[in-house]
Amino acid sequence: MCMEFNLQQTDTKSAARAGLLQTDHGQIETPIFMPVGTAGTVKGVHFKELEKDIKAQIILGNTYHLYLRPGTNIIEQAGGLHKFIGWDKPILTDSGGYQVYSLTDIRKLKESGVTFQSHIDGSKHEFTPEKVIDIQRSIGADIIMAFDECTPYPCDYDYAKNSLGITHRWLKRCISHFEQTEPKYGFSQSFFPIVQGSTYTDLRNISAEFIAGQGADGNAIGGLSVGEPHEMMYEMTELVCNILPEDKPRYLMGVGTPANILESIALGVDMFDCVMPTRNGRNGMLFTSEGIINIKNKKWENDFSAIDPFGESFVDQQYSKAYVRHLFSAKEMLGGIIGSIHNLGFYLWLIAQARKHILEGDFATWKNVMVKKVSNRL
Amino acid sequence: MCMEFNLQQTDTKSAARAGLLQTDHGQIETPIFMPVGTAGTVKGVHFKELEKDIKAQIILGNTYHLYLRPGTNIIEQAGGLHKFIGWDKPILTDSGGYQVYSLTDIRKLKESGVTFQSHIDGSKHEFTPEKVIDIQRSIGADIIMAFDECTPYPCDYDYAKNSLGITHRWLKRCISHFEQTEPKYGFSQSFFPIVQGSTYTDLRNISAEFIAGQGADGNAIGGLSVGEPHEMMYEMTELVCNILPEDKPRYLMGVGTPANILESIALGVDMFDCVMPTRNGRNGMLFTSEGIINIKNKKWENDFSAIDPFGESFVDQQYSKAYVRHLFSAKEMLGGIIGSIHNLGFYLWLIAQARKHILEGDFATWKNVMVKKVSNRL
């Protein structure tokens, strides 16, 4: 385990931190948002746009999806995911625990692992902690995640407690297998365990203590943003952040809206991922520094101003609101492409601003203003 | 009428020509291929990619689609189509004659014009020659087309003959209305009439003579590439090109495959448009200098070579065949985007090569080699 994380600044009025995370594929400035490239592509976006326009520093891949298609055999032949997709910056792979539960109809969880049927062709597969580590070795992400059970919301206490036991036992098996195996492509891989425990304070406490004790390069918080009220999500995040080691990056999985991200930075989170900017972008919801635009709305029909005059990506200046509305109205794919690039560019801009304000020492004040602005419906 | 066309070179062993067409939005080097931007967008492609990667010099818009959505009111408020979509190079608009027949279920052709129901919402509309000129004035294309009836294939002789009479009478009304109206946005617009006559030699002769007599800035050949055998299309094209004025550009509408384009250049055609590079690109058919690739084929599964090592657009070098196959297999939109950019880039490269060989004097020899190569199934 050799990924380096250096804290540069911690905010005095919140738990927000700015840091630098060093991987063999380059440095990541935290806090950071990671665009989601589930099946080896951030939907509708070229990698050169991710790098140059959106200014992404790390992207996400998904073990479940990549294992089923194209399969580890093809990825290994290509020399790993970086080479297969043509992206030379860091990649993190989600372990597939979440997808096995959200995408497959027929699955069975046992102590040994999970058997499930592919959502693509119904074929039968088994994921065990060891196998998921092997797959992530083959994919070759810079950061690989533990295999866990992501509990739904609501989740009754007994289920959450039993599930947490399995997640922790699986974690020990993941770590043991991770330590017994080697990276395949000449660069190092780091392993992040995941805190679970649903919305129960005592379970989250137990889990955070257990995870903190593993000495991993970084630590993740899972099982949130699955339908629970925002205040409950913040409460759990705060509780967990207070226990997880200060000198390691903290990754809040699957979160969230621009406001969620700003609030969670204030609680001490360093890394985020979410499909929202691309999924909502494809559906015409644009996040901007002044608030949220539903570009399909008739009010934009003859608004020929730029979709975001303060945006830094090329789509922000090039296309007008009226034109993008027309694209959505005519169901033209360029609409979703523009929405995705704009939203990702906005997320990366917002988080870079957060980092700047942490470094400058006025994060908390700035955050309180921005949370209101970015939540505003235009 | 003030568009300038200068012939630079005519091939000695074929009727191929190289020329320069001057519009108020810049110069077009002919022969040229025009990417189709039906509803104000070349599907899945950014305008900056069209300009920088694909090297498009002129694009097509469609009167029928733009009239229905976003409507001339919005386009006029934007200051014309160029401003609405953000494209500063030349635009040609198809008149809508073809779409009224291919897209609307309920329509009625009378001497006065055509009534039809929108394919979007069933609303009733009428297109007359005068109205179609007015709409194209509002859209503000650099080149606007006559309103005609595009006959299907096969088409019986009597229908074709009657239809040609209407097309010619409508043409006189189009010209009269064009001459009585003015461009709306401070740059000039040229008007192209369209030769029809189905696959009947005598009708094509009559029509070509009639069109040639109008003294237009350029002339189009319509009603081909609608299902007739290629040899019949070439026969009609050759016949018409021999009659149309030599000193004006000739536009063969809706054609075609790379081989069709090369053969038609040899017959004296200067301008082309076709949905094939984008439509087929979205479906995984890639045209390359070595032949046609069905990228969905399993044979490309572990071919990690560039999708076109000789291609000039960024997608050609950046993405491997195996990766693009994966994108199509996973139904990821980036696959269709890459296919569209690649194919358009290839069409523009191919036609630029044709132009180069015309100027260098070895077009006919080069064309015979290339027709075989580009038709090859890889």
Tab-separated table of N, CA and C in Angstrom, chain A residues 39-41 43-49 53 66 69-70 74 77-78 84-86 282 301-302 304 314-315 318-320 322-323 326-327 329-330 332-334 336-338 341, chain B residues 39-41 43-49 53 66 69-70 74 77-78 84-86 282 301-302 304 314-315 318-320 322-323 326-327 329-330 332-334 336-338 341:
chain	number	residue	atom	x	y	z
A	39	ALA	N	-19.390	1.519	-17.657
A	39	ALA	CA	-18.975	0.417	-18.528
A	39	ALA	C	-17.760	0.805	-19.370
A	40	GLY	N	-16.876	1.630	-18.776
A	40	GLY	CA	-15.682	2.024	-19.515
A	40	GLY	C	-15.892	3.240	-20.395
A	41	THR	N	-16.994	3.964	-20.160
A	41	THR	CA	-17.256	5.212	-20.880
A	41	THR	C	-18.140	6.097	-20.015
A	43	LYS	N	-20.906	8.311	-20.162
A	43	LYS	CA	-21.880	8.270	-21.258
A	43	LYS	C	-21.906	9.564	-22.098
A	44	GLY	N	-21.636	9.398	-23.391
A	44	GLY	CA	-21.766	10.509	-24.333
A	44	GLY	C	-20.606	11.479	-24.353
A	45	VAL	N	-19.535	11.188	-23.603
A	45	VAL	CA	-18.448	12.161	-23.455
A	45	VAL	C	-17.125	11.536	-23.914
A	46	HIS	N	-16.394	12.255	-24.757
A	46	HIS	CA	-15.063	11.804	-25.162
A	46	HIS	C	-14.074	11.986	-24.008
A	47	PHE	N	-13.057	11.123	-23.983
A	47	PHE	CA	-12.037	11.255	-22.938
A	47	PHE	C	-11.268	12.561	-23.057
A	48	LYS	N	-11.084	13.037	-24.284
A	48	LYS	CA	-10.358	14.310	-24.408
A	48	LYS	C	-11.201	15.461	-23.855
A	49	GLU	N	-12.526	15.342	-23.928
A	49	GLU	CA	-13.386	16.353	-23.310
A	49	GLU	C	-13.319	16.248	-21.784
A	53	ASP	N	-11.905	19.757	-21.172
A	53	ASP	CA	-13.024	20.669	-20.946
A	53	ASP	C	-13.603	20.539	-19.548
A	66	LEU	N	-18.104	-4.179	-16.037
A	66	LEU	CA	-16.927	-4.507	-16.849
A	66	LEU	C	-16.646	-6.009	-16.857
A	69	ARG	N	-19.181	-7.316	-19.321
A	69	ARG	CA	-18.983	-6.815	-20.679
A	69	ARG	C	-17.985	-5.688	-20.657
A	70	PRO	N	-16.835	-5.740	-21.276
A	70	PRO	CA	-16.373	-6.745	-22.244
A	70	PRO	C	-15.827	-8.004	-21.604
A	74	ILE	N	-10.862	-9.698	-22.172
A	74	ILE	CA	-10.592	-8.641	-23.165
A	74	ILE	C	-9.791	-7.517	-22.517
A	77	GLN	N	-6.229	-8.573	-22.159
A	77	GLN	CA	-5.543	-8.564	-23.458
A	77	GLN	C	-5.171	-7.140	-23.877
A	78	ALA	N	-6.029	-6.189	-23.505
A	78	ALA	CA	-5.757	-4.785	-23.861
A	78	ALA	C	-4.634	-4.209	-23.005
A	84	PHE	N	-7.396	0.000	-22.481
A	84	PHE	CA	-8.569	-0.400	-23.254
A	84	PHE	C	-9.413	0.813	-23.640
A	85	ILE	N	-9.587	1.732	-22.687
A	85	ILE	CA	-10.459	2.875	-22.973
A	85	ILE	C	-9.683	4.101	-23.450
A	86	GLY	N	-8.370	4.115	-23.247
A	86	GLY	CA	-7.590	5.272	-23.680
A	86	GLY	C	-7.653	6.449	-22.712
A	282	ARG	N	-28.519	14.176	-19.376
A	282	ARG	CA	-29.151	13.530	-20.530
A	282	ARG	C	-30.653	13.792	-20.556
A	301	GLU	N	-37.433	28.824	-24.544
A	301	GLU	CA	-37.632	28.683	-25.996
A	301	GLU	C	-36.951	29.781	-26.813
A	302	ASN	N	-37.021	30.998	-26.335
A	302	ASN	CA	-36.375	32.078	-27.092
A	302	ASN	C	-35.374	32.848	-26.228
A	304	PHE	N	-31.760	33.309	-25.952
A	304	PHE	CA	-30.586	33.021	-26.773
A	304	PHE	C	-29.272	33.276	-26.039
A	314	PHE	N	-16.416	24.287	-23.187
A	314	PHE	CA	-16.750	24.922	-24.469
A	314	PHE	C	-18.246	24.933	-24.747
A	315	VAL	N	-18.979	23.961	-24.235
A	315	VAL	CA	-20.417	23.939	-24.521
A	315	VAL	C	-21.134	25.121	-23.863
A	318	GLN	N	-20.660	28.054	-26.312
A	318	GLN	CA	-21.023	27.830	-27.713
A	318	GLN	C	-22.523	27.740	-27.954
A	319	TYR	N	-23.259	27.158	-27.002
A	319	TYR	CA	-24.657	26.855	-27.273
A	319	TYR	C	-25.586	27.719	-26.417
A	320	SER	N	-26.691	28.165	-27.026
A	320	SER	CA	-27.666	28.969	-26.287
A	320	SER	C	-28.694	28.062	-25.624
A	322	ALA	N	-31.885	28.417	-25.851
A	322	ALA	CA	-32.936	28.137	-26.833
A	322	ALA	C	-32.534	26.980	-27.740
A	323	TYR	N	-31.272	26.953	-28.131
A	323	TYR	CA	-30.819	25.875	-29.018
A	323	TYR	C	-30.839	24.534	-28.291
A	326	HIS	N	-34.259	23.315	-27.952
A	326	HIS	CA	-34.705	22.749	-29.232
A	326	HIS	C	-34.197	21.313	-29.398
A	327	LEU	N	-32.926	21.084	-29.046
A	327	LEU	CA	-32.356	19.735	-29.188
A	327	LEU	C	-33.122	18.720	-28.342
A	329	SER	N	-36.209	19.095	-27.242
A	329	SER	CA	-37.563	19.028	-27.769
A	329	SER	C	-37.609	18.113	-28.993
A	330	ALA	N	-36.553	18.155	-29.831
A	330	ALA	CA	-36.512	17.321	-31.030
A	330	ALA	C	-35.887	15.950	-30.742
A	332	GLU	N	-32.931	15.144	-29.999
A	332	GLU	CA	-31.647	15.018	-30.681
A	332	GLU	C	-30.568	14.670	-29.662
A	333	MET	N	-29.724	13.686	-29.977
A	333	MET	CA	-28.749	13.209	-29.003
A	333	MET	C	-27.744	14.275	-28.584
A	334	LEU	N	-27.526	15.296	-29.421
A	334	LEU	CA	-26.581	16.342	-29.034
A	334	LEU	C	-27.036	17.057	-27.757
A	336	GLY	N	-28.408	15.721	-25.002
A	336	GLY	CA	-27.905	14.965	-23.857
A	336	GLY	C	-26.396	15.038	-23.727
A	337	ILE	N	-25.726	15.115	-24.859
A	337	ILE	CA	-24.270	15.229	-24.847
A	337	ILE	C	-23.869	16.570	-24.224
A	338	ILE	N	-24.517	17.630	-24.678
A	338	ILE	CA	-24.213	18.964	-24.144
A	338	ILE	C	-24.542	19.018	-22.655
A	341	ILE	N	-21.799	17.130	-20.654
A	341	ILE	CA	-20.522	17.853	-20.577
A	341	ILE	C	-20.671	19.073	-19.677
B	39	ALA	N	-32.341	18.683	-38.363
B	39	ALA	CA	-33.107	19.552	-37.468
B	39	ALA	C	-32.200	20.574	-36.781
B	40	GLY	N	-31.177	21.022	-37.503
B	40	GLY	CA	-30.281	22.025	-36.925
B	40	GLY	C	-29.158	21.408	-36.117
B	41	THR	N	-28.919	20.098	-36.288
B	41	THR	CA	-27.807	19.421	-35.627
B	41	THR	C	-27.416	18.202	-36.454
B	43	LYS	N	-26.425	14.817	-36.162
B	43	LYS	CA	-26.719	13.992	-34.987
B	43	LYS	C	-25.465	13.527	-34.235
B	44	GLY	N	-25.376	13.939	-32.968
B	44	GLY	CA	-24.303	13.455	-32.102
B	44	GLY	C	-22.963	14.142	-32.269
B	45	VAL	N	-22.908	15.189	-33.093
B	45	VAL	CA	-21.616	15.799	-33.413
B	45	VAL	C	-21.638	17.288	-33.048
B	46	HIS	N	-20.596	17.737	-32.336
B	46	HIS	CA	-20.467	19.161	-32.042
B	46	HIS	C	-20.039	19.923	-33.285
B	47	PHE	N	-20.451	21.186	-33.371
B	47	PHE	CA	-20.053	22.001	-34.523
B	47	PHE	C	-18.546	22.202	-34.573
B	48	LYS	N	-17.916	22.278	-33.402
B	48	LYS	CA	-16.459	22.448	-33.449
B	48	LYS	C	-15.783	21.186	-34.000
B	49	GLU	N	-16.378	20.026	-33.763
B	49	GLU	CA	-15.843	18.794	-34.363
B	49	GLU	C	-16.062	18.785	-35.878
B	53	ASP	N	-12.368	18.677	-36.859
B	53	ASP	CA	-11.982	17.271	-37.030
B	53	ASP	C	-12.470	16.697	-38.355
B	66	LEU	N	-37.253	21.965	-39.698
B	66	LEU	CA	-37.019	23.233	-38.995
B	66	LEU	C	-38.293	24.079	-38.911
B	69	ARG	N	-40.211	22.439	-36.127
B	69	ARG	CA	-39.541	22.520	-34.832
B	69	ARG	C	-38.128	23.000	-35.041
B	70	PRO	N	-37.671	24.107	-34.545
B	70	PRO	CA	-38.312	24.978	-33.554
B	70	PRO	C	-39.327	25.938	-34.147
B	74	ILE	N	-38.911	31.203	-33.993
B	74	ILE	CA	-37.740	31.099	-33.114
B	74	ILE	C	-36.456	31.351	-33.909
B	77	GLN	N	-36.110	35.005	-34.555
B	77	GLN	CA	-35.699	35.727	-33.340
B	77	GLN	C	-34.210	35.535	-33.047
B	78	ALA	N	-33.696	34.359	-33.410
B	78	ALA	CA	-32.272	34.088	-33.172
B	78	ALA	C	-31.390	34.826	-34.166
B	84	PHE	N	-28.650	30.609	-34.692
B	84	PHE	CA	-29.392	29.742	-33.780
B	84	PHE	C	-28.562	28.517	-33.390
B	85	ILE	N	-27.886	27.936	-34.378
B	85	ILE	CA	-27.145	26.704	-34.087
B	85	ILE	C	-25.673	26.967	-33.772
B	86	GLY	N	-25.177	28.162	-34.111
B	86	GLY	CA	-23.770	28.450	-33.827
B	86	GLY	C	-22.814	27.880	-34.863
B	282	ARG	N	-24.028	5.477	-36.577
B	282	ARG	CA	-24.747	5.229	-35.321
B	282	ARG	C	-25.067	3.755	-35.154
B	301	GLU	N	-13.450	-8.044	-31.513
B	301	GLU	CA	-13.514	-8.083	-30.052
B	301	GLU	C	-12.161	-7.826	-29.385
B	302	ASN	N	-11.121	-8.395	-29.930
B	302	ASN	CA	-9.801	-8.173	-29.316
B	302	ASN	C	-8.798	-7.621	-30.334
B	304	PHE	N	-7.014	-4.504	-31.030
B	304	PHE	CA	-6.747	-3.253	-30.307
B	304	PHE	C	-6.079	-2.193	-31.189
B	314	PHE	N	-9.726	12.913	-34.701
B	314	PHE	CA	-9.135	12.455	-33.438
B	314	PHE	C	-9.670	11.091	-33.008
B	315	VAL	N	-10.888	10.762	-33.386
B	315	VAL	CA	-11.431	9.464	-32.962
B	315	VAL	C	-10.683	8.311	-33.620
B	318	GLN	N	-7.565	7.772	-31.420
B	318	GLN	CA	-7.766	7.615	-29.981
B	318	GLN	C	-8.397	6.290	-29.588
B	319	TYR	N	-9.305	5.787	-30.412
B	319	TYR	CA	-10.097	4.628	-29.994
B	319	TYR	C	-9.741	3.380	-30.804
B	320	SER	N	-9.692	2.249	-30.120
B	320	SER	CA	-9.393	0.989	-30.814
B	320	SER	C	-10.689	0.350	-31.302
B	322	ALA	N	-11.567	-2.705	-30.782
B	322	ALA	CA	-12.124	-3.497	-29.681
B	322	ALA	C	-12.944	-2.614	-28.740
B	323	TYR	N	-12.440	-1.413	-28.471
B	323	TYR	CA	-13.167	-0.516	-27.564
B	323	TYR	C	-14.481	-0.064	-28.194
B	326	HIS	N	-16.936	-2.761	-28.099
B	326	HIS	CA	-17.497	-2.854	-26.750
B	326	HIS	C	-18.607	-1.814	-26.548
B	327	LEU	N	-18.373	-0.589	-26.997
B	327	LEU	CA	-19.376	0.469	-26.821
B	327	LEU	C	-20.681	0.102	-27.529
B	329	SER	N	-21.634	-2.958	-28.310
B	329	SER	CA	-22.164	-4.130	-27.651
B	329	SER	C	-22.900	-3.736	-26.365
B	330	ALA	N	-22.374	-2.735	-25.661
B	330	ALA	CA	-23.003	-2.279	-24.415
B	330	ALA	C	-24.041	-1.180	-24.665
B	332	GLU	N	-23.716	1.787	-25.656
B	332	GLU	CA	-23.262	3.068	-25.107
B	332	GLU	C	-23.278	4.128	-26.198
B	333	MET	N	-23.826	5.310	-25.895
B	333	MET	CA	-23.997	6.327	-26.924
B	333	MET	C	-22.677	6.801	-27.527
B	334	LEU	N	-21.574	6.655	-26.787
B	334	LEU	CA	-20.291	7.085	-27.339
B	334	LEU	C	-19.937	6.301	-28.608
B	336	GLY	N	-21.987	5.376	-31.117
B	336	GLY	CA	-22.606	6.061	-32.252
B	336	GLY	C	-21.974	7.407	-32.539
B	337	ILE	N	-21.526	8.060	-31.484
B	337	ILE	CA	-20.857	9.359	-31.655
B	337	ILE	C	-19.543	9.159	-32.405
B	338	ILE	N	-18.769	8.180	-31.955
B	338	ILE	CA	-17.485	7.900	-32.610
B	338	ILE	C	-17.714	7.469	-34.060
B	341	ILE	N	-18.605	10.580	-36.196
B	341	ILE	CA	-17.460	11.472	-36.450
B	341	ILE	C	-16.488	10.790	-37.410
